[in-house]
Amino acid sequence: DAKTTQPNSMESNEEEPVHLPCNHSTISGTDYIHWYRQLPSQGPEYVIHGLTSNVNNRMASLAIAEDRKSSTLILHRATLRDAAVYYCIRGYGGSQGNLIFGKGTKLSVKP
Amino acid sequence: DARVTQTPRHKVTEMGQEVTMRCQPILGHNTVFWYRQTMMQGLELLAYFRNRAPLDDSGMPKDRFSAEMPDATLATLKIQPSEPRDSAVYFCASGLVRLGNNEQFFGPGTRLTVL
């Protein structure tokens, strides 16, 4: 059970920002939020992760709600290469390292 | 540029045959994962190892699947005997897992077709 909820699909226009939502209302205090994406015919790749504070890296930003029951992955300027399935994952507290993938959001980017 | 490698990339076999998939994790990573992906089930975690010791293989059908790490540079996933329902893409991933950091690096996958 992935215990996260994401829309099945979203569309975006190239060079526009994209906000991908994720609900994780049962998240515990020690669970991190991870985002991975899977480009067509490739393995998943890490995007970003966070615990409480908003996070930025070269790929994206992660905005975490104050109550931690939801988060949003932000792609600042979508490119055609960003078309992929985006997975929001609860990383269970502790150092086990295992991730439970849900169905994800399929992002389409239009030129 | 360190990356996870998997062999073979594609495998077509007949039902009942043994299949062995291999994975070379990134040097220095302490955890290796095996996943299976199908259209119906999505990405499923089959098993994972920490410092070569099996941590959890509860996602794996025990009667026909086995996973091992004979050394730090090689992880194997074996299916014997294979069945058509095993057709899927099998991914290996590795990571230097520690508290709060579950970043995993995935290989390109092995696409298995069992006829």
Tab-separated table of N, CA, C and O in Angstrom, chain A:
chain	number	residue	atom	x	y	z
A	1	ASP	N	0.845	-1.186	0.000
A	1	ASP	CA	0.000	0.000	0.000
A	1	ASP	C	0.884	1.241	0.000
A	1	ASP	O	1.645	1.472	0.924
A	2	ALA	N	0.753	2.029	-1.079
A	2	ALA	CA	1.630	3.173	-1.234
A	2	ALA	C	1.302	4.278	-0.241
A	2	ALA	O	2.150	5.093	0.093
A	3	LYS	N	0.025	4.384	0.154
A	3	LYS	CA	-0.402	5.386	1.116
A	3	LYS	C	-0.159	6.814	0.650
A	3	LYS	O	0.037	7.713	1.457
A	4	THR	N	-0.100	7.020	-0.637
A	4	THR	CA	-0.094	8.376	-1.206
A	4	THR	C	-1.126	8.408	-2.320
A	4	THR	O	-1.422	7.373	-2.928
A	5	THR	N	-1.670	9.595	-2.561
A	5	THR	CA	-2.669	9.761	-3.604
A	5	THR	C	-2.229	10.833	-4.566
A	5	THR	O	-1.894	11.953	-4.138
A	6	GLN	N	-2.212	10.482	-5.845
A	6	GLN	CA	-1.816	11.419	-6.880
A	6	GLN	C	-2.829	11.350	-8.024
A	6	GLN	O	-3.441	10.305	-8.254
A	7	PRO	N	-2.979	12.460	-8.766
A	7	PRO	CA	-3.839	12.365	-9.968
A	7	PRO	C	-3.211	11.409	-10.968
A	7	PRO	O	-1.993	11.275	-11.040
A	8	ASN	N	-4.065	10.730	-11.715
A	8	ASN	CA	-3.546	9.769	-12.690
A	8	ASN	C	-2.725	10.443	-13.780
A	8	ASN	O	-1.722	9.904	-14.248
A	9	SER	N	-3.173	11.610	-14.219
A	9	SER	CA	-2.487	12.268	-15.319
A	9	SER	C	-2.635	13.776	-15.215
A	9	SER	O	-3.565	14.287	-14.579
A	10	MET	N	-1.675	14.472	-15.826
A	10	MET	CA	-1.717	15.925	-15.916
A	10	MET	C	-1.096	16.328	-17.236
A	10	MET	O	-0.257	15.613	-17.790
A	11	GLU	N	-1.502	17.511	-17.686
A	11	GLU	CA	-0.924	18.061	-18.911
A	11	GLU	C	-0.298	19.404	-18.627
A	11	GLU	O	-0.776	20.152	-17.771
A	12	SER	N	0.727	19.705	-19.373
A	12	SER	CA	1.382	20.999	-19.226
A	12	SER	C	1.836	21.470	-20.595
A	12	SER	O	2.010	20.668	-21.520
A	13	ASN	N	2.062	22.761	-20.684
A	13	ASN	CA	2.661	23.325	-21.886
A	13	ASN	C	4.147	23.523	-21.650
A	13	ASN	O	4.591	23.824	-20.527
A	14	GLU	N	4.885	23.365	-22.713
A	14	GLU	CA	6.324	23.539	-22.630
A	14	GLU	C	6.659	24.935	-22.117
A	14	GLU	O	5.991	25.922	-22.459
A	15	GLU	N	7.686	25.004	-21.281
A	15	GLU	CA	8.224	26.237	-20.705
A	15	GLU	C	7.308	26.877	-19.677
A	15	GLU	O	7.597	27.970	-19.199
A	16	GLU	N	6.235	26.185	-19.309
A	16	GLU	CA	5.386	26.691	-18.224
A	16	GLU	C	5.666	25.900	-16.948
A	16	GLU	O	6.135	24.757	-17.005
A	17	PRO	N	5.386	26.488	-15.778
A	17	PRO	CA	5.587	25.733	-14.536
A	17	PRO	C	4.537	24.635	-14.389
A	17	PRO	O	3.419	24.758	-14.898
A	18	VAL	N	4.921	23.585	-13.696
A	18	VAL	CA	4.020	22.459	-13.437
A	18	VAL	C	4.010	22.190	-11.942
A	18	VAL	O	5.070	22.147	-11.310
A	19	HIS	N	2.821	22.033	-11.410
A	19	HIS	CA	2.666	21.717	-9.997
A	19	HIS	C	2.005	20.344	-9.884
A	19	HIS	O	0.830	20.180	-10.225
A	20	LEU	N	2.740	19.384	-9.395
A	20	LEU	CA	2.231	18.020	-9.264
A	20	LEU	C	1.878	17.768	-7.801
A	20	LEU	O	2.763	17.738	-6.942
A	21	PRO	N	0.599	17.538	-7.512
A	21	PRO	CA	0.195	17.381	-6.107
A	21	PRO	C	0.284	15.940	-5.625
A	21	PRO	O	0.214	14.989	-6.420
A	22	CYS	N	0.395	15.813	-4.322
A	22	CYS	CA	0.410	14.490	-3.693
A	22	CYS	C	-0.197	14.609	-2.299
A	22	CYS	O	0.157	15.511	-1.535
A	23	ASN	N	-1.110	13.714	-1.992
A	23	ASN	CA	-1.674	13.656	-0.647
A	23	ASN	C	-1.104	12.467	0.110
A	23	ASN	O	-1.036	11.353	-0.421
A	24	HIS	N	-0.699	12.713	1.320
A	24	HIS	CA	-0.178	11.641	2.193
A	24	HIS	C	-0.667	11.930	3.599
A	24	HIS	O	0.127	12.216	4.504
A	25	SER	N	-1.981	11.844	3.760
A	25	SER	CA	-2.617	12.304	5.002
A	25	SER	C	-2.257	11.455	6.215
A	25	SER	O	-2.405	11.898	7.346
A	26	THR	N	-1.781	10.221	6.007
A	26	THR	CA	-1.457	9.355	7.148
A	26	THR	C	0.040	9.316	7.429
A	26	THR	O	0.523	8.429	8.127
A	27	ILE	N	0.756	10.267	6.907
A	27	ILE	CA	2.207	10.264	7.063
A	27	ILE	C	2.584	10.410	8.537
A	27	ILE	O	1.921	11.126	9.293
A	28	SER	N	3.624	9.715	8.940
A	28	SER	CA	4.079	9.827	10.327
A	28	SER	C	5.184	10.882	10.409
A	28	SER	O	5.716	11.336	9.401
A	29	GLY	N	5.524	11.230	11.639
A	29	GLY	CA	6.465	12.321	11.838
A	29	GLY	C	7.861	12.065	11.300
A	29	GLY	O	8.604	13.002	11.028
A	30	THR	N	8.210	10.798	11.136
A	30	THR	CA	9.568	10.486	10.692
A	30	THR	C	9.641	10.076	9.232
A	30	THR	O	10.717	9.747	8.730
A	31	ASP	N	8.516	10.062	8.548
A	31	ASP	CA	8.513	9.675	7.134
A	31	ASP	C	8.959	10.829	6.251
A	31	ASP	O	8.407	11.920	6.327
A	32	TYR	N	9.920	10.555	5.405
A	32	TYR	CA	10.309	11.522	4.386
A	32	TYR	C	9.382	11.392	3.178
A	32	TYR	O	8.743	10.373	2.976
A	33	ILE	N	9.340	12.437	2.380
A	33	ILE	CA	8.578	12.425	1.129
A	33	ILE	C	9.584	12.426	-0.008
A	33	ILE	O	10.472	13.283	-0.064
A	34	HIS	N	9.455	11.435	-0.864
A	34	HIS	CA	10.379	11.283	-1.980
A	34	HIS	C	9.615	11.407	-3.286
A	34	HIS	O	8.485	10.933	-3.398
A	35	TRP	N	10.270	11.967	-4.263
A	35	TRP	CA	9.719	11.998	-5.624
A	35	TRP	C	10.723	11.356	-6.573
A	35	TRP	O	11.926	11.680	-6.554
A	36	TYR	N	10.186	10.464	-7.367
A	36	TYR	CA	10.953	9.851	-8.437
A	36	TYR	C	10.161	10.068	-9.723
A	36	TYR	O	8.956	10.296	-9.694
A	37	ARG	N	10.855	9.955	-10.845
A	37	ARG	CA	10.142	9.984	-12.110
A	37	ARG	C	10.691	8.889	-13.013
A	37	ARG	O	11.825	8.434	-12.851
A	38	GLN	N	9.848	8.466	-13.919
A	38	GLN	CA	10.240	7.417	-14.844
A	38	GLN	C	9.946	7.874	-16.270
A	38	GLN	O	8.775	8.020	-16.640
A	39	LEU	N	11.011	8.103	-17.002
A	39	LEU	CA	10.875	8.456	-18.407
A	39	LEU	C	10.528	7.196	-19.198
A	39	LEU	O	10.806	6.076	-18.746
A	40	PRO	N	9.931	7.349	-20.362
A	40	PRO	CA	9.555	6.172	-21.147
A	40	PRO	C	10.737	5.230	-21.388
A	40	PRO	O	11.829	5.665	-21.736
A	41	SER	N	10.501	3.963	-21.162
A	41	SER	CA	11.483	2.894	-21.406
A	41	SER	C	12.746	3.018	-20.563
A	41	SER	O	13.815	2.526	-20.953
A	42	GLN	N	12.658	3.688	-19.432
A	42	GLN	CA	13.805	3.792	-18.542
A	42	GLN	C	13.414	3.393	-17.123
A	42	GLN	O	12.229	3.285	-16.796
A	43	GLY	N	14.430	3.198	-16.291
A	43	GLY	CA	14.154	2.969	-14.892
A	43	GLY	C	13.832	4.280	-14.196
A	43	GLY	O	14.153	5.354	-14.701
A	44	PRO	N	13.195	4.208	-13.047
A	44	PRO	CA	12.908	5.442	-12.305
A	44	PRO	C	14.194	6.173	-11.938
A	44	PRO	O	15.257	5.561	-11.810
A	45	GLU	N	14.071	7.479	-11.782
A	45	GLU	CA	15.212	8.278	-11.327
A	45	GLU	C	14.758	9.204	-10.210
A	45	GLU	O	13.631	9.707	-10.202
A	46	TYR	N	15.661	9.398	-9.285
A	46	TYR	CA	15.393	10.258	-8.130
A	46	TYR	C	15.218	11.700	-8.575
A	46	TYR	O	15.929	12.184	-9.458
A	47	VAL	N	14.243	12.371	-7.967
A	47	VAL	CA	14.049	13.790	-8.261
A	47	VAL	C	14.412	14.638	-7.045
A	47	VAL	O	15.279	15.508	-7.119
A	48	ILE	N	13.762	14.363	-5.922
A	48	ILE	CA	13.946	15.217	-4.753
A	48	ILE	C	13.335	14.539	-3.542
A	48	ILE	O	12.506	13.625	-3.695
A	49	HIS	N	13.726	14.922	-2.350
A	49	HIS	CA	13.049	14.438	-1.158
A	49	HIS	C	13.121	15.488	-0.059
A	49	HIS	O	13.989	16.387	-0.104
A	50	GLY	N	12.228	15.362	0.907
A	50	GLY	CA	12.216	16.314	2.011
A	50	GLY	C	11.445	15.777	3.200
A	50	GLY	O	10.719	14.784	3.095
A	51	LEU	N	11.582	16.455	4.321
A	51	LEU	CA	10.897	16.040	5.556
A	51	LEU	C	9.870	17.076	5.982
A	51	LEU	O	8.686	16.773	6.084
A	52	THR	N	10.321	18.286	6.239
A	52	THR	CA	9.385	19.323	6.685
A	52	THR	C	9.541	20.606	5.885
A	52	THR	O	8.559	21.234	5.510
A	53	SER	N	10.768	20.972	5.628
A	53	SER	CA	11.003	22.249	4.947
A	53	SER	C	10.927	22.072	3.432
A	53	SER	O	11.158	20.993	2.910
A	54	ASN	N	10.630	23.157	2.762
A	54	ASN	CA	10.665	23.125	1.307
A	54	ASN	C	12.100	22.898	0.841
A	54	ASN	O	13.065	23.299	1.507
A	55	VAL	N	12.231	22.228	-0.283
A	55	VAL	CA	13.533	21.837	-0.784
A	55	VAL	C	13.653	22.239	-2.247
A	55	VAL	O	12.673	22.190	-2.992
A	56	ASN	N	14.858	22.625	-2.611
A	56	ASN	CA	15.116	22.955	-4.019
A	56	ASN	C	16.354	22.205	-4.482
A	56	ASN	O	17.313	22.043	-3.724
A	57	ASN	N	16.335	21.746	-5.705
A	57	ASN	CA	17.554	21.255	-6.335
A	57	ASN	C	17.502	21.628	-7.807
A	57	ASN	O	16.596	22.346	-8.245
A	58	ARG	N	18.464	21.142	-8.560
A	58	ARG	CA	18.566	21.585	-9.943
A	58	ARG	C	17.408	21.071	-10.803
A	58	ARG	O	17.111	21.614	-11.854
A	59	MET	N	16.743	20.033	-10.327
A	59	MET	CA	15.666	19.459	-11.128
A	59	MET	C	14.312	20.077	-10.803
A	59	MET	O	13.485	20.261	-11.694
A	60	ALA	N	14.075	20.322	-9.509
A	60	ALA	CA	12.727	20.699	-9.105
A	60	ALA	C	12.736	21.320	-7.721
A	60	ALA	O	13.774	21.407	-7.062
A	61	SER	N	11.548	21.736	-7.292
A	61	SER	CA	11.332	22.190	-5.919
A	61	SER	C	10.249	21.318	-5.300
A	61	SER	O	9.348	20.847	-6.000
A	62	LEU	N	10.349	21.144	-3.999
A	62	LEU	CA	9.359	20.386	-3.257
A	62	LEU	C	8.781	21.286	-2.185
A	62	LEU	O	9.531	21.786	-1.330
A	63	ALA	N	7.479	21.500	-2.282
A	63	ALA	CA	6.781	22.313	-1.281
A	63	ALA	C	5.967	21.367	-0.402
A	63	ALA	O	5.129	20.614	-0.908
A	64	ILE	N	6.229	21.404	0.898
A	64	ILE	CA	5.571	20.501	1.846
A	64	ILE	C	4.624	21.325	2.704
A	64	ILE	O	5.033	22.342	3.285
A	65	ALA	N	3.385	20.880	2.793
A	65	ALA	CA	2.405	21.595	3.604
A	65	ALA	C	2.831	21.594	5.068
A	65	ALA	O	3.537	20.681	5.524
A	66	GLU	N	2.379	22.594	5.780
A	66	GLU	CA	2.786	22.738	7.174
A	66	GLU	C	2.370	21.522	8.002
A	66	GLU	O	3.098	21.090	8.898
A	67	ASP	N	1.203	20.960	7.710
A	67	ASP	CA	0.747	19.779	8.451
A	67	ASP	C	1.306	18.478	7.870
A	67	ASP	O	1.014	17.395	8.368
A	68	ARG	N	2.070	18.591	6.816
A	68	ARG	CA	2.735	17.466	6.129
A	68	ARG	C	1.770	16.457	5.523
A	68	ARG	O	2.174	15.380	5.128
A	69	LYS	N	0.524	16.790	5.407
A	69	LYS	CA	-0.425	15.853	4.828
A	69	LYS	C	-0.443	15.918	3.305
A	69	LYS	O	-1.107	15.110	2.639
A	70	SER	N	0.253	16.859	2.757
A	70	SER	CA	0.329	16.952	1.295
A	70	SER	C	1.632	17.628	0.895
A	70	SER	O	2.280	18.289	1.720
A	71	SER	N	1.976	17.440	-0.353
A	71	SER	CA	3.165	18.102	-0.884
A	71	SER	C	2.955	18.351	-2.375
A	71	SER	O	2.042	17.772	-2.999
A	72	THR	N	3.788	19.212	-2.923
A	72	THR	CA	3.696	19.552	-4.337
A	72	THR	C	5.083	19.576	-4.950
A	72	THR	O	5.986	20.238	-4.409
A	73	LEU	N	5.229	18.840	-6.015
A	73	LEU	CA	6.479	18.900	-6.772
A	73	LEU	C	6.326	19.985	-7.829
A	73	LEU	O	5.331	19.996	-8.567
A	74	ILE	N	7.297	20.865	-7.890
A	74	ILE	CA	7.216	21.983	-8.828
A	74	ILE	C	8.353	21.889	-9.843
A	74	ILE	O	9.532	21.866	-9.465
A	75	LEU	N	7.950	21.794	-11.104
A	75	LEU	CA	8.914	21.916	-12.192
A	75	LEU	C	8.776	23.340	-12.704
A	75	LEU	O	7.706	23.740	-13.149
A	76	HIS	N	9.835	24.093	-12.633
A	76	HIS	CA	9.706	25.533	-12.871
A	76	HIS	C	9.451	25.875	-14.329
A	76	HIS	O	8.706	26.809	-14.624
A	77	ARG	N	10.059	25.135	-15.224
A	77	ARG	CA	9.814	25.347	-16.660
A	77	ARG	C	9.824	23.976	-17.319
A	77	ARG	O	10.881	23.399	-17.527
A	78	ALA	N	8.649	23.479	-17.633
A	78	ALA	CA	8.567	22.135	-18.194
A	78	ALA	C	9.193	22.085	-19.581
A	78	ALA	O	9.025	23.003	-20.399
A	79	THR	N	9.920	21.028	-19.825
A	79	THR	CA	10.439	20.768	-21.165
A	79	THR	C	9.841	19.456	-21.657
A	79	THR	O	9.261	18.688	-20.872
A	80	LEU	N	9.988	19.193	-22.925
A	80	LEU	CA	9.449	17.955	-23.480
A	80	LEU	C	10.066	16.741	-22.797
A	80	LEU	O	9.432	15.697	-22.652
A	81	ARG	N	11.310	16.897	-22.359
A	81	ARG	CA	12.007	15.803	-21.699
A	81	ARG	C	11.439	15.493	-20.311
A	81	ARG	O	11.731	14.460	-19.725
A	82	ASP	N	10.636	16.406	-19.788
A	82	ASP	CA	10.031	16.167	-18.471
A	82	ASP	C	8.792	15.283	-18.540
A	82	ASP	O	8.208	14.941	-17.501
A	83	ALA	N	8.362	14.926	-19.741
A	83	ALA	CA	7.216	14.022	-19.877
A	83	ALA	C	7.595	12.657	-19.305
A	83	ALA	O	8.530	12.005	-19.773
A	84	ALA	N	6.880	12.258	-18.258
A	84	ALA	CA	7.256	11.050	-17.519
A	84	ALA	C	6.135	10.722	-16.532
A	84	ALA	O	5.182	11.489	-16.373
A	85	VAL	N	6.289	9.602	-15.863
A	85	VAL	CA	5.411	9.290	-14.728
A	85	VAL	C	6.141	9.732	-13.466
A	85	VAL	O	7.297	9.360	-13.252
A	86	TYR	N	5.474	10.536	-12.653
A	86	TYR	CA	6.060	11.069	-11.433
A	86	TYR	C	5.451	10.358	-10.224
A	86	TYR	O	4.235	10.329	-10.066
A	87	TYR	N	6.314	9.808	-9.402
A	87	TYR	CA	5.884	9.054	-8.236
A	87	TYR	C	6.186	9.838	-6.963
A	87	TYR	O	7.316	10.299	-6.749
A	88	CYS	N	5.173	9.969	-6.147
A	88	CYS	CA	5.328	10.548	-4.812
A	88	CYS	C	5.339	9.375	-3.829
A	88	CYS	O	4.422	8.540	-3.848
A	89	ILE	N	6.350	9.305	-2.993
A	89	ILE	CA	6.535	8.108	-2.167
A	89	ILE	C	6.820	8.498	-0.733
A	89	ILE	O	7.622	9.400	-0.479
A	90	ARG	N	6.172	7.812	0.170
A	90	ARG	CA	6.541	7.961	1.578
A	90	ARG	C	7.732	7.068	1.844
A	90	ARG	O	7.682	5.872	1.629
A	91	GLY	N	8.802	7.665	2.312
A	91	GLY	CA	9.931	6.864	2.743
A	91	GLY	C	9.757	6.594	4.211
A	91	GLY	O	9.750	7.503	5.028
A	92	TYR	N	9.598	5.353	4.565
A	92	TYR	CA	9.256	5.029	5.934
A	92	TYR	C	10.384	5.411	6.868
A	92	TYR	O	11.555	5.325	6.529
A	93	GLY	N	10.011	5.848	8.042
A	93	GLY	CA	10.971	6.294	9.037
A	93	GLY	C	11.992	5.219	9.344
A	93	GLY	O	11.736	4.049	9.230
A	94	GLY	N	13.155	5.620	9.681
A	94	GLY	CA	14.204	4.652	9.930
A	94	GLY	C	15.117	4.539	8.727
A	94	GLY	O	15.025	5.304	7.779
A	95	SER	N	15.980	3.578	8.766
A	95	SER	CA	17.001	3.499	7.728
A	95	SER	C	16.863	2.260	6.872
A	95	SER	O	17.824	1.773	6.309
A	96	GLN	N	15.638	1.709	6.763
A	96	GLN	CA	15.473	0.515	5.943
A	96	GLN	C	15.740	0.807	4.478
A	96	GLN	O	16.320	0.004	3.774
A	97	GLY	N	15.265	1.948	4.019
A	97	GLY	CA	15.557	2.336	2.654
A	97	GLY	C	14.558	1.891	1.626
A	97	GLY	O	14.654	2.280	0.469
A	98	ASN	N	13.582	1.055	2.012
A	98	ASN	CA	12.676	0.574	0.979
A	98	ASN	C	11.620	1.624	0.661
A	98	ASN	O	11.184	2.379	1.514
A	99	LEU	N	11.252	1.691	-0.610
A	99	LEU	CA	10.251	2.626	-1.107
A	99	LEU	C	9.110	1.843	-1.711
A	99	LEU	O	9.326	0.851	-2.403
A	100	ILE	N	7.882	2.264	-1.437
A	100	ILE	CA	6.710	1.623	-2.009
A	100	ILE	C	6.133	2.564	-3.063
A	100	ILE	O	5.616	3.632	-2.730
A	101	PHE	N	6.236	2.160	-4.321
A	101	PHE	CA	5.766	2.990	-5.420
A	101	PHE	C	4.273	2.796	-5.623
A	101	PHE	O	3.780	1.674	-5.596
A	102	GLY	N	3.557	3.890	-5.847
A	102	GLY	CA	2.154	3.829	-6.236
A	102	GLY	C	2.046	3.895	-7.746
A	102	GLY	O	2.969	3.506	-8.465
A	103	LYS	N	0.907	4.388	-8.227
A	103	LYS	CA	0.665	4.446	-9.674
A	103	LYS	C	1.288	5.693	-10.305
A	103	LYS	O	1.570	5.723	-11.489
A	104	GLY	N	1.482	6.742	-9.519
A	104	GLY	CA	2.101	7.948	-10.045
A	104	GLY	C	1.183	8.793	-10.894
A	104	GLY	O	0.028	8.446	-11.157
A	105	THR	N	1.727	9.926	-11.322
A	105	THR	CA	1.025	10.850	-12.228
A	105	THR	C	1.758	10.873	-13.555
A	105	THR	O	2.958	11.157	-13.594
A	106	LYS	N	1.029	10.596	-14.605
A	106	LYS	CA	1.640	10.669	-15.926
A	106	LYS	C	1.542	12.106	-16.429
A	106	LYS	O	0.442	12.625	-16.636
A	107	LEU	N	2.688	12.731	-16.590
A	107	LEU	CA	2.742	14.119	-17.050
A	107	LEU	C	3.010	14.159	-18.548
A	107	LEU	O	3.991	13.593	-19.025
A	108	SER	N	2.136	14.829	-19.261
A	108	SER	CA	2.342	15.073	-20.692
A	108	SER	C	2.715	16.536	-20.869
A	108	SER	O	2.131	17.413	-20.217
A	109	VAL	N	3.675	16.802	-21.747
A	109	VAL	CA	4.108	18.166	-22.008
A	109	VAL	C	3.883	18.473	-23.477
A	109	VAL	O	4.409	17.777	-24.357
A	110	LYS	N	3.114	19.507	-23.735
A	110	LYS	CA	2.795	19.877	-25.113
A	110	LYS	C	3.718	20.987	-25.583
A	110	LYS	O	3.992	21.926	-24.832
A	111	PRO	N	4.181	20.871	-26.835
A	111	PRO	CA	5.064	21.926	-27.358
A	111	PRO	C	4.307	23.247	-27.542
A	111	PRO	O	3.100	23.268	-27.702
